[in-house]
PDB file of C-alpha atoms in Angstrom:
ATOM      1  CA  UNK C   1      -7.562   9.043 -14.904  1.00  0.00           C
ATOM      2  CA  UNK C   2      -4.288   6.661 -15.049  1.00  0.00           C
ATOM      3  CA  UNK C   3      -0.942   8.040 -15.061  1.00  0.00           C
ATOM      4  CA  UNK C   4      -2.288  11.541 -14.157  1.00  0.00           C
ATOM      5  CA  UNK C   5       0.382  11.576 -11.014  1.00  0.00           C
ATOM      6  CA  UNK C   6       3.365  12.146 -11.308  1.00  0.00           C
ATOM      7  CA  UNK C   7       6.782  12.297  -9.509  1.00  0.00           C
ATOM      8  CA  UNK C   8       8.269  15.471  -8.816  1.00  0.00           C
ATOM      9  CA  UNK C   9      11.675  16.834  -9.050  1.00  0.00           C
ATOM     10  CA  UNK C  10      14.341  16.594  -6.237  1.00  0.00           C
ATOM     11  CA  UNK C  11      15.492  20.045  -7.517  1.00  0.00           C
ATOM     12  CA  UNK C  12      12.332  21.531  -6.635  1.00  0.00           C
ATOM     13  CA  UNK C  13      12.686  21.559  -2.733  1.00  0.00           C
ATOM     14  CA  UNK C  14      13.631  24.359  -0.728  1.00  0.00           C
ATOM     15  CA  UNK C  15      14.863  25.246   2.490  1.00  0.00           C
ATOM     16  CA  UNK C  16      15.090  27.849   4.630  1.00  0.00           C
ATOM     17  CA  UNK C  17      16.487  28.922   7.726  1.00  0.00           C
ATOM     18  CA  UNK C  18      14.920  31.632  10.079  1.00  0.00           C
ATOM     19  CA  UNK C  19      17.395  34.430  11.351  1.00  0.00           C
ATOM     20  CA  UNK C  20      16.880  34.603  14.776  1.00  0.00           C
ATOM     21  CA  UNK C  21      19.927  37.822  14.640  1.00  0.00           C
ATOM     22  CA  UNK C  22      17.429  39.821  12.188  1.00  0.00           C
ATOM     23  CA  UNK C  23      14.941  42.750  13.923  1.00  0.00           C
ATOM     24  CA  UNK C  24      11.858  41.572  12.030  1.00  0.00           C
ATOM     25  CA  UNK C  25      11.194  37.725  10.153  1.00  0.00           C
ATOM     26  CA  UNK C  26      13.845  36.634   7.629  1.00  0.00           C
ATOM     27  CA  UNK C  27      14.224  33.565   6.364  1.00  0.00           C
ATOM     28  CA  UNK C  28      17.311  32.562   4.619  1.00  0.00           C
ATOM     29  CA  UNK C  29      17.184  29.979   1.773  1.00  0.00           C
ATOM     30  CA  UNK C  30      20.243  27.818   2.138  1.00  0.00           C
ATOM     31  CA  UNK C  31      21.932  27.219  -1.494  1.00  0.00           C
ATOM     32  CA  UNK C  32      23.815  25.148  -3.576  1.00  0.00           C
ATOM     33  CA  UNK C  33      22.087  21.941  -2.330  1.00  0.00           C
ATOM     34  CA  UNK C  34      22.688  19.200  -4.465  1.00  0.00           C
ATOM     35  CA  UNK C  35      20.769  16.259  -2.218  1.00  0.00           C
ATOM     36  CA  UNK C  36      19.154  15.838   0.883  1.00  0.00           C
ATOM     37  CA  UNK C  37      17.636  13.096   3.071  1.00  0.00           C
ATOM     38  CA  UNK C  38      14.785  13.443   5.087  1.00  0.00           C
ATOM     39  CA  UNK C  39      14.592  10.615   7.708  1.00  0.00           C
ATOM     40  CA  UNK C  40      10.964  10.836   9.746  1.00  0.00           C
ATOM     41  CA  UNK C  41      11.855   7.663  11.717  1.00  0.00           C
ATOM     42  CA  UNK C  42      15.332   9.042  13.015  1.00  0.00           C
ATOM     43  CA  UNK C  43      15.895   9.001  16.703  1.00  0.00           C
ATOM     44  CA  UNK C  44      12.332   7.122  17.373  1.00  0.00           C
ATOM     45  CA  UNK C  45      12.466   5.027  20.235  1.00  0.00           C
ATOM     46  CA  UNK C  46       9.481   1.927  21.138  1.00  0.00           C
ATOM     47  CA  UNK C  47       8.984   0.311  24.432  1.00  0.00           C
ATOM     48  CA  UNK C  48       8.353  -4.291  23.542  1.00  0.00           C
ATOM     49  CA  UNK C  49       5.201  -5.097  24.891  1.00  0.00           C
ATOM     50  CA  UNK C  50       4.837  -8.779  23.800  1.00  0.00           C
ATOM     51  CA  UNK C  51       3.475 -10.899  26.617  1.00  0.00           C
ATOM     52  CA  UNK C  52       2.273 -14.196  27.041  1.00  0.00           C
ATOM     53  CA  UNK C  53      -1.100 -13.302  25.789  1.00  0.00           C
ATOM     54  CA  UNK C  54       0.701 -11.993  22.494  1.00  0.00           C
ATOM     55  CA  UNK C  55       1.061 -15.753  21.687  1.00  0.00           C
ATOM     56  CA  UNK C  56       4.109 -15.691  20.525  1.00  0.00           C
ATOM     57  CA  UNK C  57       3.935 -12.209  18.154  1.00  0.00           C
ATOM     58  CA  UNK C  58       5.884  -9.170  18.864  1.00  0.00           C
ATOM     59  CA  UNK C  59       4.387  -6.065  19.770  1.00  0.00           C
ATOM     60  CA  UNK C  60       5.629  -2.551  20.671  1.00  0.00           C
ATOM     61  CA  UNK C  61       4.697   0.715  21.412  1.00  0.00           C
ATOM     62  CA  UNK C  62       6.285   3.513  19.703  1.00  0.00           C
ATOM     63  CA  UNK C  63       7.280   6.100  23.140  1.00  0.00           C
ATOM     64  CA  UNK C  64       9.320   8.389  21.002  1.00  0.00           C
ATOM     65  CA  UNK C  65       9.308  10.201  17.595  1.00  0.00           C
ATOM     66  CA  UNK C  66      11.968  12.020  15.894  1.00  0.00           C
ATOM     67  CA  UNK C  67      13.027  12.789  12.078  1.00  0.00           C
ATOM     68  CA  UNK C  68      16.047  14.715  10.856  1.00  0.00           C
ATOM     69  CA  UNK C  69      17.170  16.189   7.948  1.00  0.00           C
ATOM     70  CA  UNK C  70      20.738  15.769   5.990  1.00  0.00           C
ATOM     71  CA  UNK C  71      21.387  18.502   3.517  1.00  0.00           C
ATOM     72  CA  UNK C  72      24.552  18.669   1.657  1.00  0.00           C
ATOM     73  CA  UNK C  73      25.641  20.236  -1.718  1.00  0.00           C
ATOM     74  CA  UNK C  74      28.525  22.977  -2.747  1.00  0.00           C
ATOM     75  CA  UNK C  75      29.929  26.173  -0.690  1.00  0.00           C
ATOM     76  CA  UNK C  76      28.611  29.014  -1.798  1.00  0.00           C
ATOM     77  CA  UNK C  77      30.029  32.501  -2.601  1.00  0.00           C
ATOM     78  CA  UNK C  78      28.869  35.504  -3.880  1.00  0.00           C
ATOM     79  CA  UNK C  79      31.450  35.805  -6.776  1.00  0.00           C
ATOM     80  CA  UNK C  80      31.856  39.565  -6.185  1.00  0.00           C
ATOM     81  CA  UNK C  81      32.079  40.195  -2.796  1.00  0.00           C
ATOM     82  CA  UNK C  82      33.297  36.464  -1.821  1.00  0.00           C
ATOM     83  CA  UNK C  83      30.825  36.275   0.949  1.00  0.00           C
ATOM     84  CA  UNK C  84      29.469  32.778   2.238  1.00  0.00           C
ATOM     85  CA  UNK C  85      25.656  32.567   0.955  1.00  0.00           C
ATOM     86  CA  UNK C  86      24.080  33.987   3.726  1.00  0.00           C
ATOM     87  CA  UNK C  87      21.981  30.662   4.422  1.00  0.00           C
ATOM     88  CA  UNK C  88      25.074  28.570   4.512  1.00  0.00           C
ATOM     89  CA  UNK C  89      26.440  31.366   6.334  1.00  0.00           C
ATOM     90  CA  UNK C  90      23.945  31.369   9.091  1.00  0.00           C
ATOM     91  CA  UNK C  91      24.350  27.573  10.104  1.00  0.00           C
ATOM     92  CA  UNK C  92      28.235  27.436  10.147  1.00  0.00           C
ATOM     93  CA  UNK C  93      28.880  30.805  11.931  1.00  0.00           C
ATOM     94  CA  UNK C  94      25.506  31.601  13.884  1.00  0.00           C
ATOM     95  CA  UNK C  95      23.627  29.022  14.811  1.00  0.00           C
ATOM     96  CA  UNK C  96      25.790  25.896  14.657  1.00  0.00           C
ATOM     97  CA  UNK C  97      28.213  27.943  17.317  1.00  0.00           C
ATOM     98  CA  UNK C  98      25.229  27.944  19.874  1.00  0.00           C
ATOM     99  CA  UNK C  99      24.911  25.834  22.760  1.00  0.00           C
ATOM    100  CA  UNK C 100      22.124  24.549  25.279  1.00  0.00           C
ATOM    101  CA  UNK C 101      19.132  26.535  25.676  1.00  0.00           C
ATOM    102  CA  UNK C 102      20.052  28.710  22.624  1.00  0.00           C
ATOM    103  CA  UNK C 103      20.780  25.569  20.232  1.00  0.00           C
ATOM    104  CA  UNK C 104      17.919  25.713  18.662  1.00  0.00           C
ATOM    105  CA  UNK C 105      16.362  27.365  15.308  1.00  0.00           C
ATOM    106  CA  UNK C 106      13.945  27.110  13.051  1.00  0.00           C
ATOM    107  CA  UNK C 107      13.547  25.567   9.986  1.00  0.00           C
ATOM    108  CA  UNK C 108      11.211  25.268   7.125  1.00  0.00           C
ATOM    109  CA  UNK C 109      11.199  23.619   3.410  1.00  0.00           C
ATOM    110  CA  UNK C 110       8.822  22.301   0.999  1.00  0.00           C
ATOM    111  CA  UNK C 111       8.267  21.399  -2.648  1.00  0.00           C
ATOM    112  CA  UNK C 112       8.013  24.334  -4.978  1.00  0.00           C
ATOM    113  CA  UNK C 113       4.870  22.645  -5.860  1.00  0.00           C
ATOM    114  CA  UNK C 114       3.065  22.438  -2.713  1.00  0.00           C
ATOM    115  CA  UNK C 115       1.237  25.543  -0.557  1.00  0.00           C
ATOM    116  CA  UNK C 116       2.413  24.751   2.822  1.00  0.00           C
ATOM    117  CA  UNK C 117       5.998  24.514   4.856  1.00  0.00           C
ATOM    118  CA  UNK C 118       6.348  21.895   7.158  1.00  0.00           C
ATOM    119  CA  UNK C 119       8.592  23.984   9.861  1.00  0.00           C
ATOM    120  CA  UNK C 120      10.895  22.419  12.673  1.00  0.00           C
ATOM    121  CA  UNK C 121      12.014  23.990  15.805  1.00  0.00           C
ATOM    122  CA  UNK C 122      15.712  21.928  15.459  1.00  0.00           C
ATOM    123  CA  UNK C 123      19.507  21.960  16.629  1.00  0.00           C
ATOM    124  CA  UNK C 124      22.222  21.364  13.465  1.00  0.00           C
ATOM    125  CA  UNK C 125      25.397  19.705  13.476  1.00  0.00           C
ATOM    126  CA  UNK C 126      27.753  20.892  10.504  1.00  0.00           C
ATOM    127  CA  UNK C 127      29.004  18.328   7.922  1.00  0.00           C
ATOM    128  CA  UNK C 128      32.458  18.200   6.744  1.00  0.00           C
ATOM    129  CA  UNK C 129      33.595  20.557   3.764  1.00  0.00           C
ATOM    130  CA  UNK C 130      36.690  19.275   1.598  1.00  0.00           C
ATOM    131  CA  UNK C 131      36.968  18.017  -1.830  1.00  0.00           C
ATOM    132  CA  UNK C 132      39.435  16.897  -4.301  1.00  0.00           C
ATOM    133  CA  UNK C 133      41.819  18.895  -6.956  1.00  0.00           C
ATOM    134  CA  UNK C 134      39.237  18.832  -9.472  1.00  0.00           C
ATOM    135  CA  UNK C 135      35.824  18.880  -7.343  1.00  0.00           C
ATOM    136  CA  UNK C 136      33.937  21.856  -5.588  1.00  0.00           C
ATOM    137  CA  UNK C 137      33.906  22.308  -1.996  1.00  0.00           C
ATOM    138  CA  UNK C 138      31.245  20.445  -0.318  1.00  0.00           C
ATOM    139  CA  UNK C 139      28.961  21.924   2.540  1.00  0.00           C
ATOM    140  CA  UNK C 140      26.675  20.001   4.527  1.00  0.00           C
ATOM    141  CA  UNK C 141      24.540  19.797   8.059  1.00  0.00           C
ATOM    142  CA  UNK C 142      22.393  17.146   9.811  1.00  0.00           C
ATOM    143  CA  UNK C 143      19.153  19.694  11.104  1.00  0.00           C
ATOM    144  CA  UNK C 144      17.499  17.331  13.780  1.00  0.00           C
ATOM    145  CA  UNK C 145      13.898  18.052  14.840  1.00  0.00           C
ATOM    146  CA  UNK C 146      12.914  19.236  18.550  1.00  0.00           C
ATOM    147  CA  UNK C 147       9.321  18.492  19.049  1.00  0.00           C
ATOM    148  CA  UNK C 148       6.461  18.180  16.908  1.00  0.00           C
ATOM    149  CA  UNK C 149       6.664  19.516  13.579  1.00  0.00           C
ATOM    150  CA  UNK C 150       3.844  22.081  12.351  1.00  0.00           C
ATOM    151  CA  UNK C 151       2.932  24.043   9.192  1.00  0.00           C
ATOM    152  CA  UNK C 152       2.478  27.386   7.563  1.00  0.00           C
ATOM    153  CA  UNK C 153       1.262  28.775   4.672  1.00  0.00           C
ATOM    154  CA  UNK C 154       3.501  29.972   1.642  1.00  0.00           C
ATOM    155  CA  UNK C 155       3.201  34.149   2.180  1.00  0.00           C
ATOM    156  CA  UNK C 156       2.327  35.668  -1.125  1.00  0.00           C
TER     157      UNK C 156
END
């Protein structure tokens, strides 16, 4: 049938972050997003194998893949006790404070609309916070994918 597909709504992704302090699983979602980029070609790195026999057209081989994620949107607080959103929270104060071996975490989001979470073992590097006399404070982080990337299935 024509036009029975449709674009969906930026609004409608999520993402979480696992708790690696928690006893059992917990996954944090991280608010106040307000855009992301997902870039599945970041950090990819080909080896040029043109030759004579190419006859004069490139070729390559891709050695490397890689893909990151840029979230950024608002600080969040809980207006009563004042506390960081405990997904924000987690990346500034947990996990963006560890180093080597224990850098990285893992990651999952998805569209509200689809049954699956694509989930990344990753490091993060925190974004800069600031904003103007009559803005909100910004938060942001660059999650960067170690490794393959697999899936789950949306619990419940």
């Amino acid at each position: 049938m024509a036009g029975s597909t449709r674009p969906i709504d930026a609004r409608g992704w999520i993402f979480e972050v696992e708790d690696l302090t928690a006893t059992d699983e917990t996954w944090l979602p991280i608010a106040g997003l307000t855009t992301f980029t997902h870039n599945p070609a970041e950090n990819e790195e080909t080896a040029e194998t043109t030759a004579f026999e190419s006859e004069g057209h490139y070729e390559q081989d891709v050695m490397q893949r890689g893909a990151s994620l840029s979230l950024e949107g608002q600080y969040r607080v809980d207006k009563t006790s004042s506390e960081q959103d405990p997904g924000q929270a987690y990346i500034d104060h947990e996990w963006a404070e560890r180093l080597g071996i224990e850098s990285r975490n893992l990651v999952r989001w998805r569209h509200k609309s689809q049954t699956s979470w694509v989930v990344w073992e990753a490091t993060v590097t925190p974004g800069e916070q600031g904003g103007g006399t009559n803005e909100k404070t910004s938060w942001s982080a660059t999650i960067t994918r170690c490794g393959p990337a697999t899936s789950a299935a949306v619990a419940g």
